[in-house]
C-alpha positions as a printed NumPy array, in Angstrom:
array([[212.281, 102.638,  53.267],
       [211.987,  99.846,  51.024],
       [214.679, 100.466,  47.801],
       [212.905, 100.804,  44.281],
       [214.231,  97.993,  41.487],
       [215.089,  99.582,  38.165],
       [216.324,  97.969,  34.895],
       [217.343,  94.796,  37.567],
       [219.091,  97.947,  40.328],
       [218.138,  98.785,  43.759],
       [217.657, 102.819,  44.092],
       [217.353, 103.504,  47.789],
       [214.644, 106.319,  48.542],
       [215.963, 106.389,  52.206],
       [216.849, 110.299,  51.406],
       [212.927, 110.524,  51.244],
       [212.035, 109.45 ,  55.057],
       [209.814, 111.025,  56.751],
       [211.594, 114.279,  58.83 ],
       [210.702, 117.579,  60.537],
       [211.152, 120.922,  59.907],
       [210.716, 124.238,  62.504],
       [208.971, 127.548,  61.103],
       [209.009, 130.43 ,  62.948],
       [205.789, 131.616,  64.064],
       [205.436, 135.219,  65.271],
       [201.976, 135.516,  66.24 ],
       [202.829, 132.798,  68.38 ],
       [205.352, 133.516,  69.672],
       [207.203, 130.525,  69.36 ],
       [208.138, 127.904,  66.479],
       [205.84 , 125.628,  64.653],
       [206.783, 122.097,  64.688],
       [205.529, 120.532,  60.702],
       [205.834, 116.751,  59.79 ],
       [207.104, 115.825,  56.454],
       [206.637, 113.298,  53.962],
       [206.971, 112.47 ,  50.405],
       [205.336, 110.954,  47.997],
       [206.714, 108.786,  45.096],
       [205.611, 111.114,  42.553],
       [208.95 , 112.785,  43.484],
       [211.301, 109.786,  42.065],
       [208.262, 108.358,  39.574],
       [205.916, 109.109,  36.556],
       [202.65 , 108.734,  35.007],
       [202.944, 105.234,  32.979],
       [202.073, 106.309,  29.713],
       [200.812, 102.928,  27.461],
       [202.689, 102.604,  24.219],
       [205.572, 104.705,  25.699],
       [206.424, 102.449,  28.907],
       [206.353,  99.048,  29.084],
       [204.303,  96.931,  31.785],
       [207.307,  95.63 ,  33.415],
       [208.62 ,  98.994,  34.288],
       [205.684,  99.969,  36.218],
       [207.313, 100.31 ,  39.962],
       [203.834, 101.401,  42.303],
       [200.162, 100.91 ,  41.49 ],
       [198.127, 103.553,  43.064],
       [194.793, 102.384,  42.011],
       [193.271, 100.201,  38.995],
       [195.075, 102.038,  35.701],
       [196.437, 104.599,  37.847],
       [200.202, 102.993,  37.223],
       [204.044, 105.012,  38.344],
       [207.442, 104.141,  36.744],
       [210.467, 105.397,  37.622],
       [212.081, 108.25 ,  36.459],
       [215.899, 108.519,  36.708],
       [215.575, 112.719,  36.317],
       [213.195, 112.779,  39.323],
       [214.97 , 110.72 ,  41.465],
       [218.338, 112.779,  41.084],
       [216.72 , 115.689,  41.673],
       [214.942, 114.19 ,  44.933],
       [218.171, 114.091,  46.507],
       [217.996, 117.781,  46.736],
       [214.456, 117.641,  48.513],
       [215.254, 117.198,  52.667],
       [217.385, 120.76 ,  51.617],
       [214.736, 122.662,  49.481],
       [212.303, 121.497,  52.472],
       [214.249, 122.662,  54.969],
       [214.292, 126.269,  53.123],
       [211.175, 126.932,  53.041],
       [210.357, 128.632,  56.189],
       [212.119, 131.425,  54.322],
       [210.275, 131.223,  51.111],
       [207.59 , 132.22 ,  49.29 ],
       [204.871, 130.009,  47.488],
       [202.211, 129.97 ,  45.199],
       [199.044, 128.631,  45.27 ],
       [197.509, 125.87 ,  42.722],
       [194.258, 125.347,  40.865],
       [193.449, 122.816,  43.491],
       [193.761, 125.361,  46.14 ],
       [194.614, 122.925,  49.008],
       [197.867, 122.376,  46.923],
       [200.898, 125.209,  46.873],
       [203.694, 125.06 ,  44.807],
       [207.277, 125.759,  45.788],
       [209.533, 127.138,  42.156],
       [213.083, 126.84 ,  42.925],
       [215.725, 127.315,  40.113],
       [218.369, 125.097,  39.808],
       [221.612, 126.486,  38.532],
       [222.718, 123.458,  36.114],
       [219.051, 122.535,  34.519],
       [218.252, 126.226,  33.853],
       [214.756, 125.456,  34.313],
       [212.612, 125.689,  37.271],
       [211.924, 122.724,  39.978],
       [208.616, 123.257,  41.131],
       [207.518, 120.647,  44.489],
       [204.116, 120.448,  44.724],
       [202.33 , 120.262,  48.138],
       [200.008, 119.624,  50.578],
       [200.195, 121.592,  54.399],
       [197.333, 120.492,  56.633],
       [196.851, 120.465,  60.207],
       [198.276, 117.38 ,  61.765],
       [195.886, 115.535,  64.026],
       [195.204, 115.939,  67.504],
       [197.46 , 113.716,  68.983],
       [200.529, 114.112,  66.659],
       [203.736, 116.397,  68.071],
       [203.832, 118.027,  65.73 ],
       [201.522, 121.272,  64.321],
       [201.45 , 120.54 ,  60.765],
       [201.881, 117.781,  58.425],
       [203.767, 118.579,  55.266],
       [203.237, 116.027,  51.984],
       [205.192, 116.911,  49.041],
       [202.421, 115.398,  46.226],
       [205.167, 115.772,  43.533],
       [208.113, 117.551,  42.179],
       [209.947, 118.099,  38.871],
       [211.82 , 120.479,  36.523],
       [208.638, 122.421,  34.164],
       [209.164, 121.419,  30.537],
       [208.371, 124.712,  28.782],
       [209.085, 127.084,  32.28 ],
       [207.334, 127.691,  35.09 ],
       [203.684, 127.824,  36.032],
       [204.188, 130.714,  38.258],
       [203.435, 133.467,  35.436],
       [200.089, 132.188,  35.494],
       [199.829, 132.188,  39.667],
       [201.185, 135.598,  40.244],
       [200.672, 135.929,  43.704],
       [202.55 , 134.361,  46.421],
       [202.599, 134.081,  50.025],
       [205.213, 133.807,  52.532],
       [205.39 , 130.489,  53.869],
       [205.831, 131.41 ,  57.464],
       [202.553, 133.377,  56.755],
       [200.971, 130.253,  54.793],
       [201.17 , 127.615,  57.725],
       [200.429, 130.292,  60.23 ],
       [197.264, 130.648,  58.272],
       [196.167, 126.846,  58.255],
       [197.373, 126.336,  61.888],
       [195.235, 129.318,  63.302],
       [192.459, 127.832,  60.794],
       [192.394, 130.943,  59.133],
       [191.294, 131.304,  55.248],
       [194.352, 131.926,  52.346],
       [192.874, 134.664,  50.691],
       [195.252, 135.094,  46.861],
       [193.857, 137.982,  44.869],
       [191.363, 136.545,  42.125],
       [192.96 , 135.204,  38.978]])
């Protein structure tokens, strides 16, 4: 993966390659294969004009949709292959998006929570693997978590068991 240039300094995102992760899958009898990715969302931010400057923007996503980078995210990304890796024995939360989930995690030196935003999907027909993972974006809440306001949760072995089978993800109404 191609190194990001801030303030004139590489910062390699190879800790952000695409990997995969196993989930145990009861019903099935056997473990679920998932394909992972990430998104720059998890080292960048929304370019703001008036507090960034042009020359910091780092990716263009589309016309005025414009990333910089953030040092706070990328430190914390480091800590993403592990948190991934976890979550076979977590639970989640559903967004307002409802084909996004959130995963809170709190980290012992910020005090505050780190929630990764993503994406699970079937992974096409003639991938290896059963699911495809993306984490959209992740980063420590400002003013606490989110997760008062989604108080249900779902096991994620449960989750991608759910979206393999095709199956709806039912959360009680809000």
């Amino acid at each position: 993966m191609k190194p990001i240039v801030y303030c004139g300094e590489e910062m390699p995102i190879g800790h952000l390659a695409p990997m995969k992760i196993a989930c145990p899958c009861a019903p099935m009898n056997r473990e679920l294969l998932i394909d992972v990715g990430f998104a720059n969302h998890c080292y960048t931010e929304k370019f703001i004009q008036g507090i960034h400057s042009p020359d910091q923007i780092v990716v263009t996503e589309a016309k005025n949709r414009h990333r910089v980078f953030c040092p706070i995210r990328y430190e914390l990304s480091f800590r993403l292959p592990k948190l991934i890796e976890a979550l076979p024995r977590s639970k989640v939360h559903q967004t307002s998006q409802r084909r996004n989930y959130v995963y809170v995690v709190r980290l012992e030196l910020e005090k505050r929570p780190y929630e990764i935003y993503f994406m699970l999907q079937r992974a096409a027909n003639n991938a290896e693997a059963d699911l495809r993972l993306t984490v959209e974006s992740a980063y420590l809440a400002e003013t606490g978590s989110n997760v008062s306001r989604r108080p249900n949760s779902i096991r994620f072995v449960i989750l991608a068991y759910k979206i393999l089978a095709n199956q709806p993800v039912r959360f009680a109404p809000r």
